[in-house]
Structures are given as structure tokens and as C-alpha cells.
Tab-separated table of C-alpha atoms and ligand atoms in Angstrom:
chain	number	residue	atom	x	y	z
A	1	MET	CA	0.000	0.000	0.000
A	2	ALA	CA	1.341	3.414	-0.908
A	3	HIS	CA	2.201	5.621	2.018
A	4	ILE	CA	-0.023	8.696	2.290
A	5	GLU	CA	1.243	11.565	4.323
A	6	ASN	CA	-0.124	15.050	4.279
A	7	LYS	CA	-1.625	17.641	6.547
A	8	ALA	CA	-5.189	16.683	5.821
A	9	LEU	CA	-4.778	13.003	6.579
A	10	GLY	CA	-2.687	13.746	9.628
A	11	SER	CA	0.298	11.710	10.740
A	12	ASP	CA	0.478	7.951	10.658
A	13	THR	CA	-1.198	7.718	14.036
A	14	GLY	CA	-4.678	8.680	15.156
A	15	TRP	CA	-7.840	8.927	13.154
A	16	ALA	CA	-6.274	8.773	9.682
A	17	GLN	CA	-4.509	5.524	10.508
A	18	GLY	CA	-7.724	4.029	11.890
A	19	LEU	CA	-9.676	5.074	8.815
A	20	ARG	CA	-7.072	3.752	6.394
A	21	ARG	CA	-6.816	0.460	8.251
A	22	HIS	CA	-10.600	0.158	8.104
A	23	TYR	CA	-11.083	0.887	4.398
A	24	GLU	CA	-8.026	-1.103	3.288
A	25	ALA	CA	-9.378	-4.158	5.131
A	26	TYR	CA	-13.020	-3.580	4.203
A	27	PRO	CA	-13.460	-1.463	1.068
A	28	TYR	CA	-16.952	0.020	1.137
A	29	PRO	CA	-19.434	-0.885	-0.121
A	30	GLU	CA	-18.486	-4.494	-0.829
A	31	ARG	CA	-18.515	-4.913	-4.618
A	32	ASP	CA	-17.345	-7.513	-7.124
A	33	PRO	CA	-16.208	-5.822	-10.373
A	34	LYS	CA	-17.465	-8.854	-12.364
A	35	ASP	CA	-21.041	-7.861	-11.491
A	36	GLU	CA	-20.685	-4.862	-13.812
A	37	THR	CA	-21.487	-7.180	-16.720
A	38	LYS	CA	-24.888	-7.923	-15.138
A	39	ARG	CA	-26.272	-4.653	-13.760
A	40	LEU	CA	-25.753	-0.939	-13.162
A	41	ILE	CA	-26.287	0.125	-9.555
A	42	GLN	CA	-28.290	3.362	-9.496
A	43	GLY	CA	-29.021	5.479	-6.452
A	44	SER	CA	-28.976	8.933	-4.895
A	45	PRO	CA	-27.256	11.302	-4.842
A	46	SER	CA	-25.617	11.728	-8.253
A	47	HIS	CA	-28.155	10.129	-10.569
A	48	ILE	CA	-27.848	12.215	-13.720
A	49	LEU	CA	-31.591	12.993	-13.888
A	50	GLU	CA	-31.519	14.281	-10.303
A	51	ILE	CA	-28.418	16.412	-10.945
A	52	ASP	CA	-30.113	17.920	-13.975
A	53	HIS	CA	-33.453	18.478	-12.223
A	54	TYR	CA	-32.174	19.963	-8.956
A	55	LEU	CA	-29.045	21.793	-10.033
A	56	PHE	CA	-29.486	22.705	-13.711
A	57	GLN	CA	-33.241	23.414	-14.029
A	58	GLY	CA	-33.608	20.219	-16.081
A	59	LYS	CA	-31.918	22.043	-18.948
A	60	ARG	CA	-28.341	20.760	-18.842
A	61	ASP	CA	-26.951	20.279	-22.345
A	62	TRP	CA	-24.948	17.080	-22.033
A	63	SER	CA	-23.204	17.646	-25.351
A	64	GLN	CA	-21.205	20.322	-23.493
A	65	PRO	CA	-18.203	19.498	-21.248
A	66	PHE	CA	-19.021	18.540	-17.656
A	67	SER	CA	-16.445	18.230	-14.879
A	68	VAL	CA	-17.097	15.990	-11.894
A	69	LEU	CA	-15.287	15.266	-8.639
A	70	VAL	CA	-16.180	12.120	-6.720
A	71	ALA	CA	-14.728	12.829	-3.281
A	72	GLY	CA	-14.174	9.710	-1.170
A	73	GLY	CA	-15.600	7.564	-3.955
A	74	GLY	CA	-15.061	4.230	-2.161
A	75	THR	CA	-15.589	1.190	-4.374
A	76	GLY	CA	-17.291	3.397	-6.928
A	77	ASP	CA	-21.103	3.149	-6.854
A	78	ALA	CA	-21.770	6.837	-7.619
A	79	LEU	CA	-18.716	7.076	-9.826
A	80	ILE	CA	-19.723	4.165	-12.054
A	81	MET	CA	-23.373	5.210	-12.239
A	82	LEU	CA	-22.611	8.788	-13.228
A	83	ALA	CA	-19.710	7.930	-15.537
A	84	GLN	CA	-21.918	5.418	-17.351
A	85	GLN	CA	-24.854	7.833	-17.593
A	86	LEU	CA	-22.571	10.561	-18.980
A	87	ALA	CA	-21.008	8.121	-21.459
A	88	ASP	CA	-24.500	7.016	-22.589
A	89	ARG	CA	-25.210	10.678	-23.395
A	90	HIS	CA	-21.852	11.035	-25.212
A	91	CYS	CA	-20.991	13.843	-22.808
A	92	PRO	CA	-17.394	15.097	-23.056
A	93	ALA	CA	-17.048	14.649	-19.294
A	94	ARG	CA	-13.953	14.909	-17.131
A	95	ILE	CA	-14.284	12.869	-13.955
A	96	LEU	CA	-11.847	12.900	-11.059
A	97	TYR	CA	-12.156	10.211	-8.375
A	98	VAL	CA	-10.248	10.465	-5.110
A	99	ASP	CA	-10.117	8.106	-2.149
A	100	MET	CA	-7.597	7.478	0.591
A	101	SER	CA	-8.156	3.717	0.422
A	102	GLU	CA	-6.069	2.022	-2.236
A	103	ALA	CA	-8.102	-1.189	-1.965
A	104	SER	CA	-11.310	0.769	-2.679
A	105	LEU	CA	-9.688	2.588	-5.584
A	106	ASP	CA	-8.571	-0.726	-7.120
A	107	ILE	CA	-12.150	-2.031	-7.075
A	108	ALA	CA	-13.605	1.203	-8.490
A	109	GLN	CA	-10.983	1.170	-11.243
A	110	ALA	CA	-11.658	-2.480	-12.100
A	111	ARG	CA	-15.385	-1.721	-12.364
A	112	ALA	CA	-14.687	1.188	-14.723
A	113	THR	CA	-12.355	-0.945	-16.848
A	114	ILE	CA	-14.959	-3.695	-17.295
A	115	ARG	CA	-17.433	-1.067	-18.508
A	116	GLY	CA	-14.897	0.600	-20.799
A	117	LEU	CA	-15.272	3.892	-18.907
A	118	ASP	CA	-11.920	5.404	-19.733
A	119	HIS	CA	-12.631	9.083	-19.012
A	120	ILE	CA	-11.919	8.832	-15.264
A	121	ASP	CA	-8.814	10.110	-13.503
A	122	PHE	CA	-8.200	7.957	-10.401
A	123	ARG	CA	-6.275	9.557	-7.543
A	124	HIS	CA	-5.170	7.860	-4.371
A	125	GLY	CA	-5.094	10.372	-1.523
A	126	SER	CA	-7.144	12.808	0.459
A	127	LEU	CA	-9.939	14.985	-0.865
A	128	PHE	CA	-7.951	17.854	0.667
A	129	ASP	CA	-5.221	17.166	-1.927
A	130	ILE	CA	-7.560	18.248	-4.726
A	131	GLN	CA	-6.995	21.849	-5.647
A	132	ARG	CA	-9.058	24.382	-7.579
A	133	GLN	CA	-6.750	24.049	-10.564
A	134	ASP	CA	-7.867	20.377	-10.775
A	135	GLY	CA	-11.343	21.806	-11.468
A	136	PRO	CA	-13.325	23.857	-10.885
A	137	PHE	CA	-16.042	21.232	-10.905
A	138	ASP	CA	-19.580	21.477	-12.234
A	139	TYR	CA	-20.614	18.723	-9.854
A	140	ILE	CA	-19.146	17.156	-6.716
A	141	ASP	CA	-20.371	13.893	-5.198
A	142	CYS	CA	-19.508	13.438	-1.519
A	143	CYS	CA	-21.570	10.572	-0.186
A	144	GLY	CA	-20.984	9.101	3.247
A	145	VAL	CA	-17.614	10.803	3.718
A	146	LEU	CA	-18.010	14.131	5.565
A	147	HIS	CA	-19.232	12.431	8.756
A	148	HIS	CA	-15.960	10.464	8.856
A	149	LEU	CA	-13.723	13.539	8.801
A	150	PRO	CA	-12.387	14.923	12.106
A	151	ASP	CA	-13.743	18.313	11.019
A	152	PRO	CA	-16.606	17.859	8.510
A	153	GLN	CA	-16.976	21.634	8.176
A	154	ASP	CA	-13.373	21.922	7.056
A	155	GLY	CA	-14.033	19.187	4.486
A	156	LEU	CA	-17.180	20.782	3.090
A	157	ASN	CA	-15.564	24.241	3.012
A	158	HIS	CA	-12.734	22.756	0.986
A	159	LEU	CA	-15.141	21.116	-1.468
A	160	THR	CA	-16.971	24.449	-1.853
A	161	SER	CA	-13.678	26.045	-2.873
A	162	LEU	CA	-13.437	23.513	-5.725
A	163	LEU	CA	-16.931	24.130	-7.050
A	164	HIS	CA	-17.752	26.076	-10.185
A	165	ASP	CA	-20.002	29.081	-9.378
A	166	GLY	CA	-22.803	27.609	-11.458
A	167	GLY	CA	-22.334	24.071	-10.148
A	168	GLY	CA	-23.617	22.015	-7.263
A	169	MET	CA	-22.999	19.017	-5.040
A	170	GLY	CA	-24.755	15.861	-3.905
A	171	LEU	CA	-24.109	15.119	-0.223
A	172	MET	CA	-25.001	12.334	2.162
A	173	VAL	CA	-24.465	12.225	5.919
A	174	TYR	CA	-25.799	9.921	8.626
A	175	GLY	CA	-29.094	10.780	10.339
A	176	THR	CA	-29.137	10.756	14.137
A	177	LEU	CA	-32.577	9.371	14.959
A	178	GLY	CA	-32.599	6.476	12.488
A	179	ARG	CA	-29.260	5.349	13.896
A	180	THR	CA	-30.490	5.197	17.482
A	181	GLY	CA	-28.435	2.590	19.310
A	182	VAL	CA	-25.578	2.514	16.802
A	183	TYR	CA	-23.455	4.900	18.851
A	184	HIS	CA	-24.228	2.970	22.023
A	185	MET	CA	-22.745	-0.089	20.325
A	186	GLN	CA	-19.750	1.872	19.067
A	187	ALA	CA	-19.099	3.197	22.592
A	188	MET	CA	-19.207	-0.287	24.171
A	189	LEU	CA	-16.946	-1.747	21.495
A	190	LYS	CA	-14.443	1.119	21.777
A	191	HIS	CA	-14.305	0.517	25.494
A	192	MET	CA	-13.766	-3.239	25.117
A	193	LEU	CA	-11.178	-2.833	22.359
A	194	ALA	CA	-9.203	-0.051	24.034
A	195	SER	CA	-6.938	-2.290	26.085
A	196	LYS	CA	-5.435	-4.507	23.406
A	197	ALA	CA	-4.862	-4.321	19.650
A	198	ARG	CA	-6.811	-6.889	17.614
A	199	SER	CA	-7.181	-7.728	13.972
A	200	PRO	CA	-10.235	-6.350	12.137
A	201	GLN	CA	-11.540	-9.948	11.916
A	202	ASP	CA	-11.349	-10.324	15.716
A	203	GLU	CA	-13.086	-6.979	16.144
A	204	ILE	CA	-15.916	-8.123	13.880
A	205	ALA	CA	-16.240	-11.384	15.802
A	206	LEU	CA	-16.556	-9.407	19.034
A	207	ALA	CA	-19.132	-7.046	17.494
A	208	ARG	CA	-21.220	-10.016	16.363
A	209	GLN	CA	-20.980	-11.591	19.801
A	210	LEU	CA	-21.985	-8.364	21.511
A	211	SER	CA	-24.971	-7.919	19.153
A	212	ALA	CA	-26.131	-11.481	19.781
A	213	ALA	CA	-25.911	-11.026	23.558
A	214	LEU	CA	-27.918	-7.794	23.773
A	215	PRO	CA	-30.957	-7.798	26.043
A	216	ASP	CA	-34.376	-6.907	24.618
A	217	THR	CA	-34.149	-3.497	26.253
A	218	ASN	CA	-31.116	-2.401	24.220
A	219	TRP	CA	-31.791	0.424	21.736
A	220	PHE	CA	-29.687	-1.099	18.963
A	221	ARG	CA	-31.536	-4.381	19.303
A	222	ARG	CA	-34.848	-2.547	19.372
A	223	ASN	CA	-34.085	-0.377	16.341
A	224	PRO	CA	-35.997	-2.005	13.470
A	225	PHE	CA	-34.550	0.408	10.912
A	226	ILE	CA	-31.027	-0.980	11.140
A	227	VAL	CA	-30.429	-4.254	9.327
A	228	HIS	CA	-29.946	-7.008	11.864
A	229	HIS	CA	-26.286	-7.828	12.512
A	230	LYS	CA	-26.731	-11.405	11.292
A	231	ALA	CA	-27.759	-10.102	7.874
A	232	GLN	CA	-24.802	-7.704	7.647
A	233	SER	CA	-21.639	-8.497	5.722
A	234	ASP	CA	-18.328	-7.995	7.545
A	235	ALA	CA	-17.721	-4.784	5.586
A	236	ASN	CA	-21.135	-3.391	6.515
A	237	LEU	CA	-20.816	-4.395	10.147
A	238	TYR	CA	-17.361	-2.847	10.444
A	239	ASP	CA	-18.664	0.362	8.905
A	240	LEU	CA	-21.663	0.426	11.219
A	241	LEU	CA	-20.223	-0.562	14.573
A	242	LEU	CA	-16.446	-0.332	14.486
A	243	HIS	CA	-15.846	2.939	12.740
A	244	SER	CA	-12.968	4.906	14.229
A	245	GLN	CA	-14.440	8.264	13.199
A	246	ASP	CA	-18.156	8.722	12.716
A	247	ARG	CA	-20.880	11.179	13.666
A	248	SER	CA	-24.480	11.787	12.681
A	249	TYR	CA	-26.688	14.803	12.013
A	250	LEU	CA	-30.152	16.080	12.811
A	251	VAL	CA	-31.679	18.071	9.926
A	252	PRO	CA	-30.880	21.525	11.445
A	253	GLU	CA	-27.287	20.443	12.078
A	254	PHE	CA	-26.928	19.260	8.485
A	255	LEU	CA	-28.430	22.511	7.172
A	256	ASP	CA	-26.017	24.495	9.390
A	257	LEU	CA	-23.067	22.511	8.033
A	258	ILE	CA	-24.230	23.385	4.523
A	259	ALA	CA	-24.869	27.076	5.303
A	260	HIS	CA	-21.517	27.543	7.051
A	261	ALA	CA	-19.819	26.341	3.856
A	262	ASN	CA	-21.574	29.198	1.992
A	263	LEU	CA	-23.869	26.720	0.318
A	264	GLU	CA	-27.641	26.505	0.202
A	265	ALA	CA	-29.648	23.315	0.325
A	266	VAL	CA	-31.676	23.062	-2.864
A	267	SER	CA	-33.531	19.948	-1.768
A	268	LEU	CA	-33.345	17.152	0.753
A	269	MET	CA	-33.943	13.744	-0.821
A	270	GLU	CA	-36.444	12.316	-1.233
A	271	PRO	CA	-38.478	15.456	-0.577
A	272	ALA	CA	-41.469	13.455	0.723
A	273	LEU	CA	-39.430	12.151	3.656
A	274	TYR	CA	-39.123	15.716	4.951
A	275	LYS	CA	-42.796	16.718	4.723
A	276	PRO	CA	-45.129	16.181	7.701
A	277	GLU	CA	-48.063	15.364	5.379
A	278	THR	CA	-46.223	12.238	4.231
A	279	TYR	CA	-46.712	10.747	7.677
A	280	THR	CA	-50.099	11.999	8.886
A	281	GLN	CA	-53.441	13.275	7.678
A	282	ASP	CA	-54.259	14.756	11.099
A	283	ARG	CA	-55.653	18.187	10.189
A	284	LYS	CA	-54.789	19.824	13.504
A	285	ILE	CA	-51.164	18.731	13.304
A	286	LEU	CA	-50.886	19.769	9.658
A	287	ALA	CA	-52.463	23.156	10.393
A	288	GLU	CA	-49.745	23.703	13.018
A	289	THR	CA	-46.912	22.692	10.695
A	290	ALA	CA	-48.187	24.457	7.571
A	291	PRO	CA	-46.868	27.950	8.508
A	292	MET	CA	-43.379	26.568	9.176
A	293	SER	CA	-40.524	27.135	6.703
A	294	TRP	CA	-39.550	24.075	4.676
A	295	GLN	CA	-36.455	23.722	6.886
A	296	GLU	CA	-38.593	23.682	10.053
A	297	GLN	CA	-40.996	21.213	8.475
A	298	ALA	CA	-38.051	18.987	7.578
A	299	ALA	CA	-36.744	19.089	11.150
A	300	PHE	CA	-40.239	18.290	12.426
A	301	ALA	CA	-40.675	15.448	9.941
A	302	GLU	CA	-37.399	13.876	11.043
A	303	TYR	CA	-38.597	13.734	14.666
A	304	PHE	CA	-42.071	12.657	13.607
A	305	ALA	CA	-40.872	9.794	11.387
A	306	GLY	CA	-37.960	8.764	13.574
A	307	ASN	CA	-36.494	6.361	11.026
A	308	ILE	CA	-34.341	8.500	8.707
A	309	ILE	CA	-30.948	6.807	8.668
A	310	THR	CA	-29.202	9.063	6.170
A	311	HIS	CA	-29.750	12.628	4.985
A	312	LEU	CA	-29.166	13.413	1.318
A	313	ALA	CA	-29.086	16.907	-0.120
A	314	TYR	CA	-28.414	18.687	-3.358
A	315	VAL	CA	-26.627	21.957	-2.593
A	316	ARG	CA	-25.254	24.902	-4.546
A	317	PRO	CA	-23.299	28.075	-3.776
A	318	GLN	CA	-25.258	30.754	-1.895
A	319	GLY	CA	-26.265	33.981	-3.556
A	320	ARG	CA	-27.471	32.845	-6.948
A	321	SER	CA	-30.536	34.821	-7.953
A	322	THR	CA	-32.433	32.196	-9.966
A	323	SER	CA	-33.594	28.791	-8.806
A	324	SER	CA	-31.636	25.801	-10.073
A	325	VAL	CA	-34.635	23.476	-9.666
A	326	ALA	CA	-36.620	22.497	-12.752
A	327	SER	CA	-40.184	23.714	-13.071
A	328	PHE	CA	-42.729	21.137	-14.248
A	329	GLU	CA	-44.958	23.928	-15.412
A	330	ASP	CA	-42.534	25.240	-17.983
A	331	PRO	CA	-44.180	24.256	-21.308
A	332	GLU	CA	-40.746	23.035	-22.496
A	333	ALA	CA	-40.217	20.813	-19.443
A	334	VAL	CA	-40.031	17.136	-20.387
A	335	PRO	CA	-41.197	14.950	-17.487
A	336	ILE	CA	-39.396	11.620	-17.304
A	337	PHE	CA	-39.786	8.614	-14.998
A	338	ARG	CA	-36.621	8.137	-12.980
A	339	GLU	CA	-37.035	4.359	-13.129
A	340	PRO	CA	-38.657	3.215	-16.401
A	341	ALA	CA	-40.115	0.070	-14.788
A	342	VAL	CA	-41.940	2.159	-12.173
A	343	GLY	CA	-43.236	4.416	-14.944
A	344	THR	CA	-44.578	1.424	-16.850
A	345	ALA	CA	-46.328	0.115	-13.738
A	346	LEU	CA	-47.949	3.499	-13.067
A	347	GLN	CA	-49.079	3.771	-16.686
A	348	GLN	CA	-50.881	0.438	-16.391
A	349	LEU	CA	-53.083	1.641	-13.526
A	350	ARG	CA	-56.786	1.875	-14.321
A	351	PRO	CA	-58.902	4.818	-13.119
A	352	GLY	CA	-59.780	4.295	-9.448
A	353	GLN	CA	-57.191	1.558	-8.977
A	354	LYS	CA	-54.957	2.187	-5.990
A	355	THR	CA	-51.259	1.370	-5.899
A	356	GLN	CA	-49.069	1.420	-2.807
A	357	ALA	CA	-45.357	0.914	-2.510
A	358	LYS	CA	-42.884	1.156	0.349
A	359	ARG	CA	-40.264	3.818	-0.307
A	360	GLY	CA	-37.525	4.470	2.243
A	361	GLY	CA	-39.726	3.660	5.205
A	362	THR	CA	-42.724	5.611	3.911
A	363	ILE	CA	-45.611	4.551	1.760
A	364	PHE	CA	-46.119	5.992	-1.691
A	365	SER	CA	-49.698	5.663	-2.804
A	366	LEU	CA	-51.644	6.775	-5.839
A	367	LYS	CA	-55.247	6.308	-6.915
A	368	PRO	CA	-55.501	8.044	-10.272
A	369	ASP	CA	-58.730	9.297	-11.826
A	370	VAL	CA	-59.375	9.185	-15.587
A	371	LEU	CA	-57.535	12.423	-16.295
A	372	THR	CA	-54.513	11.479	-14.173
A	373	CYS	CA	-54.309	8.148	-16.028
A	374	ASP	CA	-54.241	10.063	-19.315
A	375	VAL	CA	-51.435	12.320	-18.061
A	376	LEU	CA	-49.445	9.325	-16.800
A	377	LYS	CA	-49.764	7.579	-20.173
A	378	ALA	CA	-48.572	10.682	-22.024
A	379	ILE	CA	-45.247	10.813	-20.126
A	380	ASP	CA	-42.593	9.217	-22.296
A	381	GLY	CA	-39.434	11.191	-21.492
A	382	GLN	CA	-39.662	12.851	-24.917
A	383	ARG	CA	-42.820	14.939	-24.907
A	384	SER	CA	-42.769	18.330	-23.201
A	385	TRP	CA	-45.552	19.475	-20.897
A	386	GLY	CA	-46.661	21.823	-23.701
A	387	GLU	CA	-46.974	18.868	-26.091
A	388	ILE	CA	-48.720	16.677	-23.520
A	389	LYS	CA	-51.201	19.459	-22.864
A	390	ALA	CA	-51.922	20.079	-26.555
A	391	ARG	CA	-52.400	16.358	-27.100
A	392	LEU	CA	-54.846	15.908	-24.214
A	393	LEU	CA	-56.809	19.070	-24.978
A	394	SER	CA	-57.246	17.960	-28.598
A	395	GLN	CA	-58.936	14.689	-27.564
A	396	PRO	CA	-62.723	14.404	-27.994
A	397	GLY	CA	-64.726	15.692	-25.030
A	398	ARG	CA	-64.620	19.109	-23.397
A	399	LEU	CA	-61.614	19.052	-21.087
A	400	LYS	CA	-61.102	22.338	-19.244
A	401	GLU	CA	-57.523	23.575	-19.454
A	402	SER	CA	-57.489	24.626	-15.799
A	403	ARG	CA	-58.597	21.120	-14.755
A	404	LEU	CA	-55.793	19.580	-16.755
A	405	ASP	CA	-53.276	22.056	-15.287
A	406	ASP	CA	-54.395	21.145	-11.757
A	407	ALA	CA	-54.283	17.402	-12.416
A	408	TYR	CA	-50.815	17.632	-13.950
A	409	ARG	CA	-49.449	19.898	-11.192
A	410	GLY	CA	-50.791	17.664	-8.404
A	411	LEU	CA	-49.507	14.477	-10.011
A	412	MET	CA	-46.057	15.889	-10.760
A	413	GLN	CA	-45.621	17.282	-7.240
A	414	HIS	CA	-46.581	13.946	-5.726
A	415	LEU	CA	-44.344	11.870	-8.015
A	416	CYS	CA	-41.445	14.303	-7.646
A	417	ASP	CA	-41.731	14.247	-3.841
A	418	PHE	CA	-41.135	10.496	-4.019
A	419	ASN	CA	-38.354	10.948	-6.601
A	420	LEU	CA	-40.296	9.022	-9.232
A	421	VAL	CA	-40.405	11.704	-11.891
A	422	LEU	CA	-37.977	14.469	-12.861
A	423	VAL	CA	-37.587	17.046	-15.596
A	424	THR	CA	-35.194	16.843	-18.488
A	425	ARG	CA	-34.663	18.659	-21.769
B	1	LIG	C1	-18.473	4.980	3.746
B	1	LIG	S1	-17.346	5.041	2.423
B	1	LIG	C2	-18.347	5.786	1.157
B	1	LIG	C3	-17.908	5.426	-0.229
B	1	LIG	C4	-18.739	6.014	-1.344
B	1	LIG	N1	-18.741	7.459	-1.337
B	1	LIG	C5	-20.151	5.490	-1.306
B	1	LIG	O1	-21.051	6.228	-0.863
B	1	LIG	O2	-20.395	4.349	-1.693
B	1	LIG	C6	-16.268	6.377	2.887
B	1	LIG	C7	-15.077	6.515	1.938
B	1	LIG	O3	-14.454	7.775	2.168
B	1	LIG	C8	-13.060	7.615	2.089
B	1	LIG	N2	-12.442	8.740	2.812
B	1	LIG	C9	-12.575	9.066	4.112
B	1	LIG	N3	-11.897	10.190	4.391
B	1	LIG	C10	-11.330	10.598	3.230
B	1	LIG	C11	-10.514	11.702	2.853
B	1	LIG	N4	-10.141	12.606	3.726
B	1	LIG	N5	-10.133	11.792	1.563
B	1	LIG	C12	-10.504	10.861	0.646
B	1	LIG	N6	-11.261	9.793	0.955
B	1	LIG	C13	-11.682	9.671	2.212
B	1	LIG	C14	-12.816	6.247	2.689
B	1	LIG	O4	-11.586	5.699	2.298
B	1	LIG	C15	-14.016	5.463	2.149
B	1	LIG	O5	-13.708	4.834	0.931
């Protein structure tokens, strides 16, 4: 393993050594490059449709150059997804990946090689090594990394300094409430492991033994939102319970982190998770929360739901005068289903037929009427809202334009809140 030594990673002792030891032994997430021939893993943040929708008004011209930094890219999930999506659009993209774990980098690189993604610059080192002259970047992915830095604010401030004025970032940090009990486990394990050095394998064995021995009263054992230790791979379990450097955030703390880096949160993802009305229809409660700002509603929703394990946000530099979020109501906006299979299923619904699906601990439900079914069927990722409208208004029968506008607006808001539909060019 190459020796990394710089100010940002610290000396060879302390947190940097612990982190390196961890991610060299257990590159995260656990991936086999051979699987690239079978499937493309897609997620948030950094899905190209989300980047376009939330940061570029759904109008990004992918035939133009696009520079990306994947900071702490691990074994490459976001890197491979975005690099593949950009390649599919023949975008002249420049992608820089950096990670301090050589074992993780090797896996990410092998995945890219199998896919023939040759427009990626792989760097082994710290995200603090990346300088503005390496960019500036139109987009930065930093998923599951800031909460492992000794000073996350320092890390985010540095990433902001690398960002193009018109660009944005996709961030993910741990959520405090959903991880209830995790830090109790970490504290016990730290205490037990303090006296004598052990191999990562021995540490995992101890963590499994501790989990199995927990009484029913223990918060980790009682937390149904954390995958049971028996179902966790070694890499996952190490990441969850034996991390040398790890903290979590409540929504206001995450928003403060973002604001103190001179960034603004464009959206938390998925938006529905951060809206009280997703969780209750109680009119009194909703009347109390309605006057709150979206940030206050998000903080309320986190307490109300109690199960949010990670917080994702799209962010951009503060002070820009126009919104970077796409408007569905722009006649040129082209609505597109984020996952084609979900779109197909929704288009097969009959009027009055109800569908329900679990999404991130919440329930998405839809019971379309005749008009909503027509709108759903007209979405093909090619037609603009203006074209959809003209098409539906030209059908036999006297459809009122304002009724169609309302049906479209309501449907789009609902689908967008659950990250099922986005806007593209
Ligand atoms: C939990 S993993 C997340 C990997 C990837 N971003 C993902 O979401 O799948 C955290 C990664 O951040 C890397 N990392 C932590 N601190 C770093 C730093 N200062 N510079 C570069 N990479 C870092 C670790 O090596 C590890 O691969």
C-alpha cells in the first residue's frame, strides 16, 4: 500500500490511521467488479436525472463538457453510475475520483475498466489534496464521507472552494434518529477494544458476539430500521459498529453545516421524507406545521418519522438569484420517470385503482382518476408538458384547461416528492 502523508490526513497515528486500516481491510461498499457485466447500480445522490433536475433546471446540455469530482468515492457506486450515464449521453465529461483507500480505488478502477469507462482520472489520496486548478467542478459527489472527517466543516468548506459558481454538489451524511443505538454499540466496542490491539476480523467477531448477547431493552436491538447484525456483511458491520471516526446529524445540524460552507440546500432527498403530510393526515397537526418554513418542516418530519438513517441533499453556492430546480410547469419541461419500470407500472393503472409501494420507510400511494391516467400515459421522457397538454386538450370531449393544469401539477408534485419523476430537456 502506498504511504499517504499530508496535513489533511494527519500523521500515521490517530484517526487517519484508523480510517485507512478500516477501508483497506473492508473497502466500502463491498462490490465484485465482475457484477458490472450484469447490472448498473443506481441510487442517490448523483443520478444524472436528479443532478439535472435539482441543479441545472432540467436544462443541462450534455453535449457540453461537464467536470465531476467524486470525493471519497469508495468502491465506486456513484462514480460508475454517473460515468456510465454521462457516457450514454456522449458527454465530453472529465471525472476525477479520489479516495484514501487504495483497496477501494482498485475495485472502483476495475469496475470502470470492465465497462470501458476510460474518461476517469483515479487519484489515491485525500480529498484535501484536490486543488481548484484540478477543477473547478460542475458537480461534486460526496456521499458518506463528511461524517468520517475529524472536522466535517473543514471538508465541506474545501469542497466548496473547488466548485464552479454555477455548479452544485450531492451530499449524504448519517441521520441521528434512524441510527439510534448505533453509537451505544460503538461506545461499548471502543471501550472493550481499548486495552489490546486486535485484527479487524477479531473486532468483527466481538461485534457479532456483543450484538447477539444484547438484552431486549437495548436500543440497537430494538431499532428495526437498522439491518440485523446477522444479515450484515463484515464490511457493513465494520462500517456500522467499528468505525474509528463517525458522527451523525439532525436536519438543522446538516443545514447548518451546509450554510456555514456558503452553500444553500436546494432539496433534501427524497423530498417526501421531509414533509409532515407524508406521515399523517391529522388536520390539527398539519395546520400547526403548515406555517413553518420548509427547513422547520423537515426538522419536524425527522422527529415525527424517527427512522431516517441518512440525509441526502443537493446543494449549490449561496447567492445565486435564480432557482436551479426544474419547473414542471414550464411548457418546455419534459417529465421523465426516474425508473422506467416504475413508470410502466404506473401507466398500467386503471382509473380508481390504488397502488401502494414502500419507499424508504414511507408509503407511496396513488389512486388516479381518468384524467390522471391520461397524463401518466402521455409521459414518455420525450414529450414536453406543452406537447402533452396540446395532445390531451385535442382529444374528444370538453376538457377544461385549468382542470388539466391542476391534475398535472398535483400528479407531478406527488411523483417528484417520491423521486419518481424528474424534468429533463
Ligand atoms: C463509507 S465510504 C463511502 C464510499 C462512497 N462514497 C459510497 O457512498 O459508496 C467512505 C469513503 O471515504 C473515504 N475517505 C474518508 N476520508 C477521506 C478523505 N479525507 N479523503 C478521501 N477519501 C476519504 C474512505 O476511504 C471510504 O472509501
